[in-house]
Amino acid sequence: MRSALNLAHNDENIGTADDPTLLKQAMVRVAEVQDRESFQFLFSYFAPRVKAVLLKAGSNESQAEDLMQDVMMTVWRKAKLYAPDRGSVNAWVFTVARNARIDLLRRASSRPYDDVYEIEMESDVASGEDEMFATERAERVSEALSELPEEQRQIIELGFIEDMSQSEIAEKLGLPLGTVKSRMRLAYGKMKSKLEAVR
């Protein structure tokens, strides 16, 4: 049986590497028999795309290259975890890339809010590449939040993480409602420039 790479090169009626069916066939062969030619096909298709997205998301050249290599090795080792009936190969590979970048950032950063915002932002993404940019947006939100004064950050956390109203926040903290509103306005103002950069 010819590999997906041979099919892509030799059968014009099969389609190009952008064909989701062809990518899926290659992934299945890697998962089932560790077909190296099919993996080379996947590598040739995804490696430059993964690296480009990592660069756009803020990694430097060296980090992007190293992460891309790690991502593709994970694709090779964990191909059996890909479930064809649950999504595209594209989405699966870029999820691997997103997770690799998150792991790198967690090792390099002690910011305490990444998990909350990664989870919140992931619900909005529609494709594999979009997931990478959602992660970048989450990181910027986390950074902006961490730079707020404690009294402002506390109010934002209560409002958005614990889903409390301004009145409930005022009662919980023993503050006048006007003070809560004022601190929330100030917090929004300080976060605005960072949040606008990722819209």
PDB file of C-alpha atoms in Angstrom:
ATOM      1  CA  MET A   1       0.000   0.000   0.000  1.00  0.00           C
ATOM      2  CA  ARG A   2       1.433   3.365  -1.018  1.00  0.00           C
ATOM      3  CA  SER A   3       1.887   6.010   1.605  1.00  0.00           C
ATOM      4  CA  ALA A   4       0.020   9.288   1.696  1.00  0.00           C
ATOM      5  CA  LEU A   5       3.177  11.033   0.499  1.00  0.00           C
ATOM      6  CA  ASN A   6       3.321   8.926  -2.666  1.00  0.00           C
ATOM      7  CA  LEU A   7      -0.369   9.480  -3.231  1.00  0.00           C
ATOM      8  CA  ALA A   8       0.138  13.213  -2.972  1.00  0.00           C
ATOM      9  CA  HIS A   9       3.030  13.209  -5.404  1.00  0.00           C
ATOM     10  CA  ASN A  10       1.875  10.681  -7.973  1.00  0.00           C
ATOM     11  CA  ASP A  11      -1.920  10.768  -8.216  1.00  0.00           C
ATOM     12  CA  GLU A  12      -3.180  14.096  -9.481  1.00  0.00           C
ATOM     13  CA  ASN A  13      -6.775  13.164  -8.778  1.00  0.00           C
ATOM     14  CA  ILE A  14      -6.093  12.549  -5.090  1.00  0.00           C
ATOM     15  CA  GLY A  15      -5.582  16.223  -4.259  1.00  0.00           C
ATOM     16  CA  THR A  16      -2.889  18.377  -2.713  1.00  0.00           C
ATOM     17  CA  ALA A  17      -1.329  18.409   0.736  1.00  0.00           C
ATOM     18  CA  ASP A  18      -4.029  20.885   1.758  1.00  0.00           C
ATOM     19  CA  ASP A  19      -6.631  18.138   1.303  1.00  0.00           C
ATOM     20  CA  PRO A  20      -7.933  17.250   4.809  1.00  0.00           C
ATOM     21  CA  THR A  21      -8.556  13.675   3.667  1.00  0.00           C
ATOM     22  CA  LEU A  22      -4.945  13.282   2.591  1.00  0.00           C
ATOM     23  CA  LEU A  23      -3.676  14.681   5.891  1.00  0.00           C
ATOM     24  CA  LYS A  24      -5.957  12.311   7.762  1.00  0.00           C
ATOM     25  CA  GLN A  25      -4.739   9.316   5.742  1.00  0.00           C
ATOM     26  CA  ALA A  26      -1.142  10.224   6.516  1.00  0.00           C
ATOM     27  CA  MET A  27      -1.854  10.625  10.228  1.00  0.00           C
ATOM     28  CA  VAL A  28      -3.645   7.285  10.375  1.00  0.00           C
ATOM     29  CA  ARG A  29      -0.686   5.539   8.733  1.00  0.00           C
ATOM     30  CA  VAL A  30       1.712   7.147  11.185  1.00  0.00           C
ATOM     31  CA  ALA A  31      -0.524   6.070  14.062  1.00  0.00           C
ATOM     32  CA  GLU A  32      -1.033   2.514  12.859  1.00  0.00           C
ATOM     33  CA  VAL A  33       2.323   1.504  11.370  1.00  0.00           C
ATOM     34  CA  GLN A  34       4.653   4.450  12.082  1.00  0.00           C
ATOM     35  CA  ASP A  35       5.027   5.020   8.360  1.00  0.00           C
ATOM     36  CA  ARG A  36       8.021   7.327   7.999  1.00  0.00           C
ATOM     37  CA  GLU A  37       7.137   8.564   4.534  1.00  0.00           C
ATOM     38  CA  SER A  38       3.691   9.606   5.726  1.00  0.00           C
ATOM     39  CA  PHE A  39       5.314  11.380   8.659  1.00  0.00           C
ATOM     40  CA  GLN A  40       7.673  13.194   6.301  1.00  0.00           C
ATOM     41  CA  PHE A  41       4.615  14.317   4.377  1.00  0.00           C
ATOM     42  CA  LEU A  42       3.032  15.647   7.589  1.00  0.00           C
ATOM     43  CA  PHE A  43       6.312  17.249   8.639  1.00  0.00           C
ATOM     44  CA  SER A  44       6.726  19.032   5.301  1.00  0.00           C
ATOM     45  CA  TYR A  45       3.194  20.376   5.549  1.00  0.00           C
ATOM     46  CA  PHE A  46       2.972  21.335   9.220  1.00  0.00           C
ATOM     47  CA  ALA A  47       6.518  22.273  10.295  1.00  0.00           C
ATOM     48  CA  PRO A  48       6.675  25.642   8.481  1.00  0.00           C
ATOM     49  CA  ARG A  49       3.095  26.472   9.440  1.00  0.00           C
ATOM     50  CA  VAL A  50       3.605  25.654  13.114  1.00  0.00           C
ATOM     51  CA  LYS A  51       6.826  27.669  13.209  1.00  0.00           C
ATOM     52  CA  ALA A  52       5.174  30.651  11.516  1.00  0.00           C
ATOM     53  CA  VAL A  53       2.321  30.666  14.016  1.00  0.00           C
ATOM     54  CA  LEU A  54       4.726  30.375  16.952  1.00  0.00           C
ATOM     55  CA  LEU A  55       6.667  33.364  15.635  1.00  0.00           C
ATOM     56  CA  LYS A  56       3.479  35.394  15.256  1.00  0.00           C
ATOM     57  CA  ALA A  57       2.473  34.426  18.781  1.00  0.00           C
ATOM     58  CA  GLY A  58       5.652  35.959  20.196  1.00  0.00           C
ATOM     59  CA  SER A  59       8.308  33.236  20.217  1.00  0.00           C
ATOM     60  CA  ASN A  60      11.739  34.227  18.962  1.00  0.00           C
ATOM     61  CA  GLU A  61      13.410  32.371  16.077  1.00  0.00           C
ATOM     62  CA  SER A  62      15.277  29.921  18.298  1.00  0.00           C
ATOM     63  CA  GLN A  63      12.261  29.185  20.501  1.00  0.00           C
ATOM     64  CA  ALA A  64      10.000  28.736  17.495  1.00  0.00           C
ATOM     65  CA  GLU A  65      12.429  26.310  15.857  1.00  0.00           C
ATOM     66  CA  ASP A  66      12.889  24.272  19.040  1.00  0.00           C
ATOM     67  CA  LEU A  67       9.165  24.207  19.787  1.00  0.00           C
ATOM     68  CA  MET A  68       8.347  23.221  16.222  1.00  0.00           C
ATOM     69  CA  GLN A  69      10.750  20.270  16.479  1.00  0.00           C
ATOM     70  CA  ASP A  70       9.193  19.267  19.808  1.00  0.00           C
ATOM     71  CA  VAL A  71       5.704  19.529  18.337  1.00  0.00           C
ATOM     72  CA  MET A  72       6.522  17.345  15.354  1.00  0.00           C
ATOM     73  CA  MET A  73       8.216  14.741  17.561  1.00  0.00           C
ATOM     74  CA  THR A  74       5.081  14.696  19.700  1.00  0.00           C
ATOM     75  CA  VAL A  75       3.002  14.178  16.562  1.00  0.00           C
ATOM     76  CA  TRP A  76       5.204  11.181  15.705  1.00  0.00           C
ATOM     77  CA  ARG A  77       5.141   9.671  19.192  1.00  0.00           C
ATOM     78  CA  LYS A  78       1.494  10.348  20.019  1.00  0.00           C
ATOM     79  CA  ALA A  79      -0.178   9.938  16.643  1.00  0.00           C
ATOM     80  CA  LYS A  80      -2.262   7.107  18.101  1.00  0.00           C
ATOM     81  CA  LEU A  81      -4.024   9.668  20.294  1.00  0.00           C
ATOM     82  CA  TYR A  82      -5.465  11.398  17.241  1.00  0.00           C
ATOM     83  CA  ALA A  83      -9.140  10.472  16.795  1.00  0.00           C
ATOM     84  CA  PRO A  84     -10.222  11.011  13.152  1.00  0.00           C
ATOM     85  CA  ASP A  85     -13.888  11.174  14.109  1.00  0.00           C
ATOM     86  CA  ARG A  86     -13.338  13.998  16.609  1.00  0.00           C
ATOM     87  CA  GLY A  87     -11.662  16.654  14.504  1.00  0.00           C
ATOM     88  CA  SER A  88      -9.243  17.586  11.755  1.00  0.00           C
ATOM     89  CA  VAL A  89      -5.542  16.796  11.726  1.00  0.00           C
ATOM     90  CA  ASN A  90      -4.909  20.536  11.450  1.00  0.00           C
ATOM     91  CA  ALA A  91      -6.751  21.281  14.694  1.00  0.00           C
ATOM     92  CA  TRP A  92      -5.037  18.392  16.496  1.00  0.00           C
ATOM     93  CA  VAL A  93      -1.517  19.422  15.464  1.00  0.00           C
ATOM     94  CA  PHE A  94      -2.061  23.059  16.392  1.00  0.00           C
ATOM     95  CA  THR A  95      -3.484  21.969  19.747  1.00  0.00           C
ATOM     96  CA  VAL A  96      -0.209  20.098  20.324  1.00  0.00           C
ATOM     97  CA  ALA A  97       1.642  23.297  19.372  1.00  0.00           C
ATOM     98  CA  ARG A  98      -0.483  25.430  21.684  1.00  0.00           C
ATOM     99  CA  ASN A  99       0.119  23.062  24.594  1.00  0.00           C
ATOM    100  CA  ALA A 100       3.861  23.025  23.925  1.00  0.00           C
ATOM    101  CA  ARG A 101       3.997  26.815  24.043  1.00  0.00           C
ATOM    102  CA  ILE A 102       1.900  26.946  27.213  1.00  0.00           C
ATOM    103  CA  ASP A 103       4.284  24.462  28.864  1.00  0.00           C
ATOM    104  CA  LEU A 104       7.259  26.612  27.882  1.00  0.00           C
ATOM    105  CA  LEU A 105       5.627  29.760  29.243  1.00  0.00           C
ATOM    106  CA  ARG A 106       4.706  28.054  32.499  1.00  0.00           C
ATOM    107  CA  ARG A 107       8.304  26.980  33.007  1.00  0.00           C
ATOM    108  CA  ALA A 108       9.519  30.513  32.326  1.00  0.00           C
ATOM    109  CA  SER A 109       6.865  32.446  34.234  1.00  0.00           C
ATOM    110  CA  SER A 110       5.477  32.541  37.740  1.00  0.00           C
ATOM    111  CA  ARG A 111       2.335  34.487  36.787  1.00  0.00           C
ATOM    112  CA  PRO A 112      -0.569  32.962  38.734  1.00  0.00           C
ATOM    113  CA  TYR A 113      -3.431  33.633  36.331  1.00  0.00           C
ATOM    114  CA  ASP A 114      -2.562  31.790  33.093  1.00  0.00           C
ATOM    115  CA  ASP A 115      -4.770  28.759  33.661  1.00  0.00           C
ATOM    116  CA  VAL A 116      -7.945  30.745  34.254  1.00  0.00           C
ATOM    117  CA  TYR A 117      -7.654  32.823  31.121  1.00  0.00           C
ATOM    118  CA  GLU A 118      -6.378  29.995  28.904  1.00  0.00           C
ATOM    119  CA  ILE A 119      -9.529  28.061  29.751  1.00  0.00           C
ATOM    120  CA  GLU A 120     -11.775  31.083  29.267  1.00  0.00           C
ATOM    121  CA  MET A 121     -10.334  32.083  25.905  1.00  0.00           C
ATOM    122  CA  GLU A 122     -10.183  28.566  24.444  1.00  0.00           C
ATOM    123  CA  SER A 123     -13.959  28.446  24.134  1.00  0.00           C
ATOM    124  CA  ASP A 124     -13.885  31.116  21.410  1.00  0.00           C
ATOM    125  CA  VAL A 125     -11.471  29.496  18.954  1.00  0.00           C
ATOM    126  CA  ALA A 126     -12.608  27.895  15.716  1.00  0.00           C
ATOM    127  CA  SER A 127      -9.431  26.465  14.166  1.00  0.00           C
ATOM    128  CA  GLY A 128      -6.004  25.165  15.087  1.00  0.00           C
ATOM    129  CA  GLU A 129      -4.182  28.383  14.227  1.00  0.00           C
ATOM    130  CA  ASP A 130      -6.812  30.472  16.007  1.00  0.00           C
ATOM    131  CA  GLU A 131      -6.082  28.493  19.178  1.00  0.00           C
ATOM    132  CA  MET A 132      -2.506  29.733  19.151  1.00  0.00           C
ATOM    133  CA  PHE A 133      -3.645  33.343  18.925  1.00  0.00           C
ATOM    134  CA  ALA A 134      -6.246  32.781  21.633  1.00  0.00           C
ATOM    135  CA  THR A 135      -3.417  31.613  23.877  1.00  0.00           C
ATOM    136  CA  GLU A 136      -1.443  34.748  23.030  1.00  0.00           C
ATOM    137  CA  ARG A 137      -4.477  36.851  23.927  1.00  0.00           C
ATOM    138  CA  ALA A 138      -4.836  34.952  27.203  1.00  0.00           C
ATOM    139  CA  GLU A 139      -1.213  35.652  28.062  1.00  0.00           C
ATOM    140  CA  ARG A 140      -1.678  39.390  27.456  1.00  0.00           C
ATOM    141  CA  VAL A 141      -4.818  39.476  29.589  1.00  0.00           C
ATOM    142  CA  SER A 142      -2.951  37.652  32.357  1.00  0.00           C
ATOM    143  CA  GLU A 143      -0.036  40.074  32.091  1.00  0.00           C
ATOM    144  CA  ALA A 144      -2.314  43.105  32.187  1.00  0.00           C
ATOM    145  CA  LEU A 145      -4.159  41.716  35.195  1.00  0.00           C
ATOM    146  CA  SER A 146      -0.956  40.956  37.075  1.00  0.00           C
ATOM    147  CA  GLU A 147       0.192  44.581  36.671  1.00  0.00           C
ATOM    148  CA  LEU A 148      -2.863  46.041  38.407  1.00  0.00           C
ATOM    149  CA  PRO A 149      -2.674  47.287  42.002  1.00  0.00           C
ATOM    150  CA  GLU A 150      -3.938  44.666  44.435  1.00  0.00           C
ATOM    151  CA  GLU A 151      -7.193  46.484  45.259  1.00  0.00           C
ATOM    152  CA  GLN A 152      -8.100  46.788  41.565  1.00  0.00           C
ATOM    153  CA  ARG A 153      -7.030  43.256  40.662  1.00  0.00           C
ATOM    154  CA  GLN A 154      -9.128  41.841  43.496  1.00  0.00           C
ATOM    155  CA  ILE A 155     -12.259  43.539  42.160  1.00  0.00           C
ATOM    156  CA  ILE A 156     -11.640  42.332  38.597  1.00  0.00           C
ATOM    157  CA  GLU A 157     -11.091  38.773  39.839  1.00  0.00           C
ATOM    158  CA  LEU A 158     -14.283  38.803  41.877  1.00  0.00           C
ATOM    159  CA  GLY A 159     -16.243  40.215  38.964  1.00  0.00           C
ATOM    160  CA  PHE A 160     -14.966  37.970  36.190  1.00  0.00           C
ATOM    161  CA  ILE A 161     -13.595  34.836  37.826  1.00  0.00           C
ATOM    162  CA  GLU A 162     -16.206  34.518  40.581  1.00  0.00           C
ATOM    163  CA  ASP A 163     -18.924  36.181  38.465  1.00  0.00           C
ATOM    164  CA  MET A 164     -20.019  38.576  41.219  1.00  0.00           C
ATOM    165  CA  SER A 165     -21.984  41.768  40.590  1.00  0.00           C
ATOM    166  CA  GLN A 166     -20.617  45.140  41.668  1.00  0.00           C
ATOM    167  CA  SER A 167     -23.070  45.201  44.557  1.00  0.00           C
ATOM    168  CA  GLU A 168     -21.963  41.739  45.695  1.00  0.00           C
ATOM    169  CA  ILE A 169     -18.320  42.796  45.477  1.00  0.00           C
ATOM    170  CA  ALA A 170     -19.031  45.898  47.553  1.00  0.00           C
ATOM    171  CA  GLU A 171     -20.759  43.794  50.204  1.00  0.00           C
ATOM    172  CA  LYS A 172     -18.031  41.150  50.268  1.00  0.00           C
ATOM    173  CA  LEU A 173     -15.227  43.694  50.620  1.00  0.00           C
ATOM    174  CA  GLY A 174     -17.123  46.096  52.861  1.00  0.00           C
ATOM    175  CA  LEU A 175     -16.648  48.953  50.401  1.00  0.00           C
ATOM    176  CA  PRO A 176     -19.029  51.624  49.117  1.00  0.00           C
ATOM    177  CA  LEU A 177     -20.505  50.713  45.741  1.00  0.00           C
ATOM    178  CA  GLY A 178     -19.031  53.894  44.272  1.00  0.00           C
ATOM    179  CA  THR A 179     -15.541  52.795  45.303  1.00  0.00           C
ATOM    180  CA  VAL A 180     -15.991  49.432  43.599  1.00  0.00           C
ATOM    181  CA  LYS A 181     -17.181  51.117  40.399  1.00  0.00           C
ATOM    182  CA  SER A 182     -14.306  53.589  40.494  1.00  0.00           C
ATOM    183  CA  ARG A 183     -11.663  50.898  40.988  1.00  0.00           C
ATOM    184  CA  MET A 184     -13.177  48.790  38.227  1.00  0.00           C
ATOM    185  CA  ARG A 185     -13.093  51.775  35.843  1.00  0.00           C
ATOM    186  CA  LEU A 186      -9.463  52.452  36.712  1.00  0.00           C
ATOM    187  CA  ALA A 187      -8.587  48.792  36.179  1.00  0.00           C
ATOM    188  CA  TYR A 188     -10.243  48.770  32.756  1.00  0.00           C
ATOM    189  CA  GLY A 189      -8.353  51.893  31.782  1.00  0.00           C
ATOM    190  CA  LYS A 190      -4.994  50.375  32.720  1.00  0.00           C
ATOM    191  CA  MET A 191      -5.739  47.117  30.884  1.00  0.00           C
ATOM    192  CA  LYS A 192      -7.206  48.751  27.782  1.00  0.00           C
ATOM    193  CA  SER A 193      -4.042  49.157  25.722  1.00  0.00           C
ATOM    194  CA  LYS A 194      -2.950  45.551  26.234  1.00  0.00           C
ATOM    195  CA  LEU A 195      -6.380  44.146  25.485  1.00  0.00           C
ATOM    196  CA  GLU A 196      -6.807  46.262  22.348  1.00  0.00           C
ATOM    197  CA  ALA A 197      -3.552  44.865  21.011  1.00  0.00           C
ATOM    198  CA  VAL A 198      -5.048  41.366  20.756  1.00  0.00           C
ATOM    199  CA  ARG A 199      -8.505  42.109  19.416  1.00  0.00           C
TER     200      ARG A 199
END
